[in-house]
mmCIF file of C-alpha atoms in Angstrom:
data_model
loop_
_atom_site.group_PDB
_atom_site.id
_atom_site.type_symbol
_atom_site.label_atom_id
_atom_site.label_comp_id
_atom_site.label_asym_id
_atom_site.label_seq_id
_atom_site.Cartn_x
_atom_site.Cartn_y
_atom_site.Cartn_z
ATOM 1 C CA MET A 356 14.786 -28.846 -0.566
ATOM 2 C CA ALA A 357 14.787 -31.985 -2.355
ATOM 3 C CA ASN A 358 14.931 -33.893 0.983
ATOM 4 C CA GLN A 359 11.955 -32.069 2.487
ATOM 5 C CA ASP A 360 8.830 -33.922 3.447
ATOM 6 C CA PRO A 361 6.313 -33.176 0.769
ATOM 7 C CA ARG A 362 3.681 -33.098 3.701
ATOM 8 C CA LYS A 363 5.571 -30.411 5.288
ATOM 9 C CA ILE A 364 5.986 -28.238 2.055
ATOM 10 C CA ILE A 365 2.268 -28.547 1.570
ATOM 11 C CA HIS A 366 1.556 -27.514 5.256
ATOM 12 C CA GLU A 367 3.672 -24.378 4.679
ATOM 13 C CA GLN A 368 2.195 -23.531 1.462
ATOM 14 C CA ASN A 369 -1.350 -23.802 2.928
ATOM 15 C CA LYS A 370 -0.176 -21.709 5.955
ATOM 16 C CA LEU A 371 1.173 -18.892 3.666
ATOM 17 C CA GLU A 372 -1.993 -18.982 1.612
ATOM 18 C CA LYS A 373 -4.175 -18.623 4.868
ATOM 19 C CA ARG A 374 -2.019 -15.999 6.093
ATOM 20 C CA LEU A 375 -2.509 -13.696 2.953
ATOM 21 C CA ARG A 376 -6.112 -14.629 2.824
ATOM 22 C CA ASN A 377 -6.407 -13.625 6.467
ATOM 23 C CA LYS A 378 -4.576 -10.167 5.781
ATOM 24 C CA VAL A 379 -6.530 -9.455 2.753
ATOM 25 C CA GLY A 380 -9.738 -10.041 4.724
ATOM 26 C CA LYS A 381 -8.551 -7.715 7.448
ATOM 27 C CA ALA A 382 -7.655 -4.869 5.213
ATOM 28 C CA ILE A 383 -10.981 -5.260 3.494
ATOM 29 C CA ALA A 384 -12.930 -5.317 6.655
ATOM 30 C CA GLU A 385 -10.877 -2.456 8.338
ATOM 31 C CA TYR A 386 -11.286 -0.098 5.470
ATOM 32 C CA ASN A 387 -14.776 -1.043 4.182
ATOM 33 C CA MET A 388 -13.115 -1.863 0.748
ATOM 34 C CA ILE A 389 -15.849 -4.094 -0.505
ATOM 35 C CA GLU A 390 -19.365 -3.620 0.237
ATOM 36 C CA GLU A 391 -22.593 -5.611 -0.797
ATOM 37 C CA GLY A 392 -23.398 -5.369 -4.716
ATOM 38 C CA ASP A 393 -19.971 -3.887 -5.463
ATOM 39 C CA VAL A 394 -18.518 -4.562 -8.859
ATOM 40 C CA VAL A 395 -14.792 -4.914 -8.199
ATOM 41 C CA MET A 396 -12.657 -4.243 -11.387
ATOM 42 C CA ALA A 397 -9.202 -5.848 -10.690
ATOM 43 C CA ALA A 398 -6.469 -4.212 -12.614
ATOM 44 C CA ILE A 399 -4.108 -7.090 -13.536
ATOM 45 C CA SER A 400 -0.906 -6.215 -15.193
ATOM 46 C CA GLY A 401 0.649 -9.558 -15.584
ATOM 47 C CA GLY A 402 2.964 -9.115 -12.471
ATOM 48 C CA LYS A 403 3.141 -11.506 -9.326
ATOM 49 C CA ASP A 404 1.113 -8.872 -7.098
ATOM 50 C CA SER A 405 -1.868 -8.330 -9.275
ATOM 51 C CA PHE A 406 -2.250 -12.219 -10.082
ATOM 52 C CA ALA A 407 -2.065 -12.887 -6.141
ATOM 53 C CA MET A 408 -4.682 -10.184 -5.406
ATOM 54 C CA LEU A 409 -6.941 -11.656 -8.277
ATOM 55 C CA ASP A 410 -6.512 -15.062 -6.730
ATOM 56 C CA ILE A 411 -7.382 -13.996 -3.295
ATOM 57 C CA LEU A 412 -10.235 -11.905 -4.218
ATOM 58 C CA LEU A 413 -11.914 -14.866 -6.223
ATOM 59 C CA SER A 414 -11.252 -17.187 -3.211
ATOM 60 C CA LEU A 415 -12.764 -14.481 -0.655
ATOM 61 C CA GLN A 416 -15.665 -13.957 -2.880
ATOM 62 C CA LYS A 417 -16.820 -17.479 -2.356
ATOM 63 C CA SER A 418 -17.028 -17.077 1.534
ATOM 64 C CA ALA A 419 -17.535 -13.163 1.972
ATOM 65 C CA PRO A 420 -20.492 -11.937 4.228
ATOM 66 C CA VAL A 421 -21.416 -9.603 1.306
ATOM 67 C CA LYS A 422 -22.032 -10.568 -2.484
ATOM 68 C CA PHE A 423 -19.756 -8.866 -4.887
ATOM 69 C CA GLU A 424 -18.589 -9.085 -8.617
ATOM 70 C CA VAL A 425 -14.998 -9.545 -9.651
ATOM 71 C CA ILE A 426 -14.034 -8.356 -13.397
ATOM 72 C CA ALA A 427 -10.297 -8.760 -14.446
ATOM 73 C CA VAL A 428 -9.047 -5.984 -16.439
ATOM 74 C CA ASN A 429 -5.637 -5.741 -18.244
ATOM 75 C CA LEU A 430 -4.595 -2.505 -19.980
ATOM 76 C CA ASP A 431 -2.413 -3.680 -23.120
ATOM 77 C CA GLN A 432 -0.219 -0.522 -23.472
ATOM 78 C CA LYS A 433 1.030 -1.794 -26.975
ATOM 79 C CA GLN A 434 4.845 -2.498 -25.754
ATOM 80 C CA PRO A 435 6.756 -4.169 -28.501
ATOM 81 C CA GLY A 436 6.816 -7.787 -27.853
ATOM 82 C CA PHE A 437 4.417 -7.965 -25.181
ATOM 83 C CA PRO A 438 2.592 -11.429 -25.081
ATOM 84 C CA GLU A 439 -0.911 -10.753 -25.856
ATOM 85 C CA HIS A 440 -2.154 -14.200 -25.566
ATOM 86 C CA ILE A 441 -1.150 -14.997 -22.055
ATOM 87 C CA LEU A 442 -3.732 -13.035 -19.731
ATOM 88 C CA PRO A 443 -6.780 -13.769 -21.998
ATOM 89 C CA GLU A 444 -5.810 -17.480 -21.941
ATOM 90 C CA TYR A 445 -5.366 -17.380 -17.916
ATOM 91 C CA PHE A 446 -8.471 -15.591 -17.526
ATOM 92 C CA GLU A 447 -10.348 -18.050 -19.567
ATOM 93 C CA SER A 448 -8.824 -20.937 -17.766
ATOM 94 C CA LEU A 449 -10.266 -19.222 -14.422
ATOM 95 C CA ASN A 450 -13.702 -18.873 -16.199
ATOM 96 C CA ILE A 451 -14.021 -15.376 -14.995
ATOM 97 C CA PRO A 452 -15.475 -12.274 -16.618
ATOM 98 C CA TYR A 453 -12.507 -10.014 -18.219
ATOM 99 C CA TYR A 454 -11.496 -7.325 -20.478
ATOM 100 C CA ILE A 455 -8.333 -6.581 -22.414
ATOM 101 C CA VAL A 456 -8.226 -2.830 -22.999
ATOM 102 C CA ASP A 457 -5.901 -1.389 -25.662
ATOM 103 C CA LYS A 458 -4.322 1.955 -25.102
ATOM 104 C CA ASP A 459 -0.980 2.828 -26.791
ATOM 105 C CA THR A 460 0.388 4.708 -23.803
ATOM 106 C CA TYR A 461 3.860 3.245 -25.125
ATOM 107 C CA SER A 462 4.132 5.734 -27.799
ATOM 108 C CA ILE A 463 3.214 8.554 -25.736
ATOM 109 C CA VAL A 464 5.608 7.858 -23.225
ATOM 110 C CA LYS A 465 8.526 7.436 -25.560
ATOM 111 C CA GLU A 466 7.537 10.579 -27.341
ATOM 112 C CA LYS A 467 7.276 12.727 -24.079
ATOM 113 C CA VAL A 468 9.949 11.254 -21.866
ATOM 114 C CA PRO A 469 13.847 11.891 -22.779
ATOM 115 C CA GLU A 470 16.150 9.025 -23.413
ATOM 116 C CA GLY A 471 17.567 7.776 -20.184
ATOM 117 C CA LYS A 472 14.765 9.308 -17.908
ATOM 118 C CA THR A 473 12.725 7.226 -15.944
ATOM 119 C CA THR A 474 9.075 6.525 -17.591
ATOM 120 C CA CYS A 475 7.337 5.177 -14.360
ATOM 121 C CA GLY A 476 5.678 8.548 -13.459
ATOM 122 C CA LEU A 477 4.165 9.216 -16.753
ATOM 123 C CA CYS A 478 3.309 5.588 -17.390
ATOM 124 C CA SER A 479 1.515 5.368 -14.055
ATOM 125 C CA ARG A 480 -0.575 8.456 -14.826
ATOM 126 C CA LEU A 481 -1.675 7.446 -18.082
ATOM 127 C CA ARG A 482 -2.629 4.075 -16.974
ATOM 128 C CA ARG A 483 -4.625 5.500 -14.038
ATOM 129 C CA GLY A 484 -6.602 7.761 -16.236
ATOM 130 C CA THR A 485 -7.312 4.946 -18.648
ATOM 131 C CA LEU A 486 -8.384 2.609 -15.850
ATOM 132 C CA TYR A 487 -10.586 5.275 -14.200
ATOM 133 C CA SER A 488 -12.454 5.985 -17.374
ATOM 134 C CA PHE A 489 -13.011 2.496 -18.125
ATOM 135 C CA ALA A 490 -14.356 1.397 -14.716
ATOM 136 C CA GLU A 491 -17.069 3.908 -15.272
ATOM 137 C CA SER A 492 -17.944 2.555 -18.674
ATOM 138 C CA ILE A 493 -18.479 -0.930 -17.280
ATOM 139 C CA GLY A 494 -20.280 -0.005 -13.963
ATOM 140 C CA ALA A 495 -17.297 -0.815 -11.676
ATOM 141 C CA THR A 496 -17.931 0.647 -8.119
ATOM 142 C CA LYS A 497 -14.239 -0.113 -6.973
ATOM 143 C CA ILE A 498 -10.910 -0.340 -8.714
ATOM 144 C CA ALA A 499 -8.506 -2.922 -7.057
ATOM 145 C CA LEU A 500 -4.954 -2.745 -7.408
ATOM 146 C CA GLY A 501 -2.012 -4.706 -6.405
ATOM 147 C CA HIS A 502 0.228 -2.612 -4.182
ATOM 148 C CA HIS A 503 1.257 -4.403 -1.148
ATOM 149 C CA LEU A 504 2.696 -3.118 2.160
ATOM 150 C CA ASP A 505 6.375 -2.687 0.936
ATOM 151 C CA ASP A 506 5.137 -0.400 -2.066
ATOM 152 C CA ILE A 507 3.236 1.689 0.554
ATOM 153 C CA VAL A 508 6.324 2.196 2.758
ATOM 154 C CA GLU A 509 8.497 2.704 -0.165
ATOM 155 C CA THR A 510 6.326 5.335 -1.427
ATOM 156 C CA LEU A 511 6.314 7.143 1.992
ATOM 157 C CA PHE A 512 9.939 7.347 1.737
ATOM 158 C CA LEU A 513 10.013 8.387 -1.874
ATOM 159 C CA ASN A 514 7.638 11.220 -0.986
ATOM 160 C CA MET A 515 9.856 12.196 2.053
ATOM 161 C CA PHE A 516 13.182 12.239 0.633
ATOM 162 C CA HIS A 517 12.289 13.623 -2.904
ATOM 163 C CA GLY A 518 8.867 15.509 -2.447
ATOM 164 C CA ALA A 519 9.389 16.651 0.941
ATOM 165 C CA LYS A 520 5.899 15.507 1.860
ATOM 166 C CA LEU A 521 4.558 13.172 4.259
ATOM 167 C CA SER A 522 2.107 11.011 2.295
ATOM 168 C CA ALA A 523 2.090 7.609 0.687
ATOM 169 C CA MET A 524 -0.436 5.114 -0.856
ATOM 170 C CA PRO A 525 -3.644 4.849 1.171
ATOM 171 C CA PRO A 526 -5.349 1.421 1.357
ATOM 172 C CA LYS A 527 -8.523 3.004 -0.084
ATOM 173 C CA LEU A 528 -8.694 6.164 -1.891
ATOM 174 C CA ARG A 529 -11.321 8.306 -3.619
ATOM 175 C CA SER A 530 -10.243 9.823 -6.747
ATOM 176 C CA ASP A 531 -9.760 13.789 -6.991
ATOM 177 C CA ASP A 532 -13.090 14.216 -9.162
ATOM 178 C CA LYS A 533 -14.934 11.702 -6.624
ATOM 179 C CA ARG A 534 -15.934 9.443 -9.502
ATOM 180 C CA ASN A 535 -13.787 6.307 -8.683
ATOM 181 C CA VAL A 536 -12.621 4.550 -5.598
ATOM 182 C CA VAL A 537 -9.403 2.715 -5.529
ATOM 183 C CA ILE A 538 -8.777 -0.168 -2.975
ATOM 184 C CA ARG A 539 -5.594 -1.866 -2.297
ATOM 185 C CA PRO A 540 -6.493 -5.393 -0.865
ATOM 186 C CA LEU A 541 -2.893 -6.320 -0.411
ATOM 187 C CA ALA A 542 -1.975 -3.271 1.784
ATOM 188 C CA PHE A 543 -1.313 -5.622 4.849
ATOM 189 C CA CYS A 544 0.695 -8.302 2.873
ATOM 190 C CA ARG A 545 4.640 -8.412 2.660
ATOM 191 C CA GLU A 546 6.108 -8.579 -0.702
ATOM 192 C CA LYS A 547 8.446 -11.443 0.465
ATOM 193 C CA ASP A 548 5.089 -13.514 1.265
ATOM 194 C CA LEU A 549 3.730 -12.632 -2.358
ATOM 195 C CA ILE A 550 7.025 -13.875 -3.882
ATOM 196 C CA LYS A 551 6.748 -17.214 -2.355
ATOM 197 C CA PHE A 552 3.086 -17.283 -3.191
ATOM 198 C CA ALA A 553 3.615 -16.545 -6.873
ATOM 199 C CA ASP A 554 6.247 -19.167 -7.074
ATOM 200 C CA ILE A 555 3.946 -21.854 -5.520
ATOM 201 C CA LYS A 556 1.015 -20.899 -7.949
ATOM 202 C CA LYS A 557 3.379 -20.675 -10.795
ATOM 203 C CA TYR A 558 1.438 -17.498 -12.268
ATOM 204 C CA PRO A 559 2.359 -16.836 -15.932
ATOM 205 C CA ILE A 560 4.207 -13.589 -15.013
ATOM 206 C CA ILE A 561 4.749 -10.894 -17.650
ATOM 207 C CA PRO A 562 7.665 -8.552 -16.823
ATOM 208 C CA CYS A 563 7.250 -4.930 -17.316
ATOM 209 C CA ASN A 564 9.522 -4.000 -20.339
ATOM 210 C CA LEU A 565 8.036 -0.758 -21.636
ATOM 211 C CA CYS A 566 11.250 1.158 -20.700
ATOM 212 C CA GLY A 567 13.564 -1.854 -21.351
ATOM 213 C CA SER A 568 13.373 -3.302 -17.867
ATOM 214 C CA GLN A 569 14.596 0.180 -16.620
ATOM 215 C CA GLU A 570 14.440 0.533 -12.954
ATOM 216 C CA ASN A 571 13.189 3.360 -10.928
ATOM 217 C CA LEU A 572 16.655 4.078 -9.225
ATOM 218 C CA GLN A 573 14.981 6.140 -6.613
ATOM 219 C CA ARG A 574 12.708 3.542 -5.535
ATOM 220 C CA GLN A 575 15.206 0.699 -5.993
ATOM 221 C CA ALA A 576 17.431 2.696 -3.553
ATOM 222 C CA ILE A 577 14.713 2.840 -1.064
ATOM 223 C CA LYS A 578 13.834 -0.935 -1.402
ATOM 224 C CA ALA A 579 17.498 -1.712 -0.703
ATOM 225 C CA MET A 580 17.454 0.400 2.382
ATOM 226 C CA LEU A 581 14.209 -1.340 3.727
ATOM 227 C CA LEU A 582 15.619 -4.778 2.683
ATOM 228 C CA GLU A 583 18.663 -4.127 4.894
ATOM 229 C CA TRP A 584 16.395 -2.872 7.810
ATOM 230 C CA ASP A 585 14.580 -6.044 7.577
ATOM 231 C CA LYS A 586 17.621 -8.333 7.964
ATOM 232 C CA LYS A 587 18.861 -6.344 10.875
ATOM 233 C CA THR A 588 15.578 -5.598 12.591
ATOM 234 C CA PRO A 589 12.768 -7.880 11.772
ATOM 235 C CA GLY A 590 9.453 -6.076 12.017
ATOM 236 C CA ARG A 591 10.699 -2.594 11.304
ATOM 237 C CA VAL A 592 8.972 -2.329 8.133
ATOM 238 C CA GLU A 593 5.739 -3.354 9.538
ATOM 239 C CA ASN A 594 6.251 -0.713 12.480
ATOM 240 C CA ILE A 595 6.729 1.951 9.776
ATOM 241 C CA PHE A 596 3.387 0.947 8.081
ATOM 242 C CA ASN A 597 1.565 0.853 11.583
ATOM 243 C CA ALA A 598 2.847 4.360 12.288
ATOM 244 C CA MET A 599 0.853 5.737 9.289
ATOM 245 C CA LYS A 600 -2.191 4.179 11.181
ATOM 246 C CA ASN A 601 -1.358 5.880 14.277
ATOM 247 C CA VAL A 602 -0.864 9.465 13.422
ATOM 248 C CA SER A 603 -0.579 12.193 16.151
ATOM 249 C CA PRO A 604 -0.929 15.699 14.226
ATOM 250 C CA SER A 605 0.076 17.608 17.460
ATOM 251 C CA GLN A 606 3.544 15.802 17.332
ATOM 252 C CA LEU A 607 4.355 16.859 13.762
ATOM 253 C CA ALA A 608 4.424 20.227 12.268
ATOM 254 C CA ASP A 609 1.550 20.777 9.775
ATOM 255 C CA ILE A 610 -0.319 24.073 10.816
ATOM 256 C CA SER A 611 -3.340 22.989 8.355
ATOM 257 C CA LEU A 612 -3.704 19.724 10.655
ATOM 258 C CA PHE A 613 -3.154 21.126 14.038
ATOM 259 C CA ASP A 614 -3.576 24.719 15.540
ATOM 260 C CA PHE A 615 -0.060 25.491 16.579
ATOM 261 C CA ALA A 616 -0.689 29.355 16.598
ATOM 262 C CA ASN A 617 -3.272 29.018 19.442
ATOM 263 C CA LEU A 618 -2.083 26.919 22.444
ATOM 264 C CA PRO A 619 -2.932 28.974 25.740
ATOM 265 C CA ILE A 620 -1.650 27.945 28.990
ATOM 266 C CA ASP A 621 -4.406 26.690 31.388
ATOM 267 C CA ARG A 622 -3.370 26.515 35.096
ATOM 268 C CA LYS A 623 -6.743 26.862 36.573
ATOM 269 C CA GLU A 624 -6.831 23.221 37.995
ATOM 270 C CA ALA A 625 -4.146 22.091 40.719
ATOM 271 C CA ARG A 626 -1.392 20.313 39.085
ATOM 272 C CA LYS A 627 -0.975 16.591 39.804
ATOM 273 C CA SER A 628 1.928 15.395 41.370
ATOM 274 C CA TYR A 629 4.687 13.968 39.289
ATOM 275 C CA ASP A 630 6.000 10.545 40.035
ATOM 276 C CA PHE A 631 9.470 12.088 41.181
ATOM 277 C CA SER A 632 10.380 14.600 43.814
ATOM 278 C CA GLU A 633 9.942 18.305 43.266
ATOM 279 C CA ALA A 634 12.939 20.241 42.246
ATOM 280 C CA THR A 635 14.677 22.392 44.854
ATOM 281 C CA VAL A 636 16.370 25.558 44.335
ATOM 282 C CA SER A 637 20.205 25.597 45.370
ATOM 283 C CA SER A 638 21.164 29.016 43.952
ATOM 284 C CA THR A 639 19.363 31.968 42.497
ATOM 285 C CA ASN A 640 19.650 35.893 42.384
ATOM 286 C CA LEU A 641 15.893 36.327 42.752
ATOM 287 C CA ASP A 642 13.478 36.433 45.847
ATOM 288 C CA ASP A 643 12.710 32.817 46.682
ATOM 289 C CA SER A 644 9.050 34.037 47.782
ATOM 290 C CA LEU A 645 8.307 34.600 44.074
ATOM 291 C CA ILE A 646 8.378 30.665 43.410
ATOM 292 C CA ILE A 647 4.717 29.380 43.518
ATOM 293 C CA ASP A 648 3.882 26.094 45.221
ATOM 294 C CA VAL A 649 1.809 24.760 42.087
ATOM 295 C CA THR A 650 0.694 21.790 43.894
ATOM 296 C CA ASN A 651 -1.405 23.782 46.171
ATOM 297 C CA ILE A 652 -3.126 26.220 43.761
ATOM 298 C CA ASN A 653 -6.741 26.884 44.902
#
C-alpha cells in the first residue's frame, strides 16, 4: 500500500464514492423515496452505515431534481460510557440541523431481557418507537435508516430460518399506523463498499456497546454464510437481493397471494407444437383410439 501511486489511490476513492452515490440515487428514484418538499430525518447511530448515508444524502441534496431538507437525529439511549460529545461536534462541523434525543432504553432493556440473552430485538423496537414519535414532532415526512443490501439479505434468511416467513427489510416502508414512512437509501449498497468508504472518510465511529458488544449470534452466523458465498461465488448476494425484486407468487406457496384452489384447465384452443417430437406409445393395455391428437383440436 505504501508504494501505491497516490493518484491511483485518489482515483479509486473517487470511483467508490461515485458508485455509492449512483446506487443511492438509483434506490431513491426507483422507490420514490424522496419527493419535493420532503423533510428527511436521518437517524444517525454513530455507526459507519448511518454516517455514510448522511454523507451521501447531503451530497445528493445539492444536485437532486427535487428540493428536500435533511435533519440529523441521534437517539442517545443512555448506555454507560457513551461519548455524548462526538455526534454533536460532528454535526456542528457539517453545519447541518440536528437533534440529540435522550431516551433511557438501556435501563428498560437491562430490566426486561435476561442476562445472556440477545438484547437486539427489544432495543430495536424501543428505538423505532421513539424515532417514529419524534419524526412527527419535528414535521419529518421520511425517516432514513442506514440499512444496506447485506442487512436486507441477512434479514431475509433470518426470517426464513428462524421465523418460517419469507420477508425482509423493504427499501421503503409505511408504518403499521400509516403515520410514518421509512426509507433505506443504502438498499442497493454492499457493506464491503461502505466499510472502505468509512475508512476513507474517517468517520468518528461509535460502537454499539449497549449489551457489552454482544453479537446477535443468529445474524452473525448468516453473515458468515453470506461472506463465504461471496468468496466462492461473487454476485450471489446481489442475485438474492434481485430475486426479492422479481417475485412470482404462482411459483411459491402462499394461498393469500395466489389462488391455488381455483386453477381450471383450459383446452379450448389448439395446443401449440412443442419444440421436440411428440411422444409415441410403445406399450399400453388401453385402446389406442382413446389417445387424442391435441395438436388438431378444432
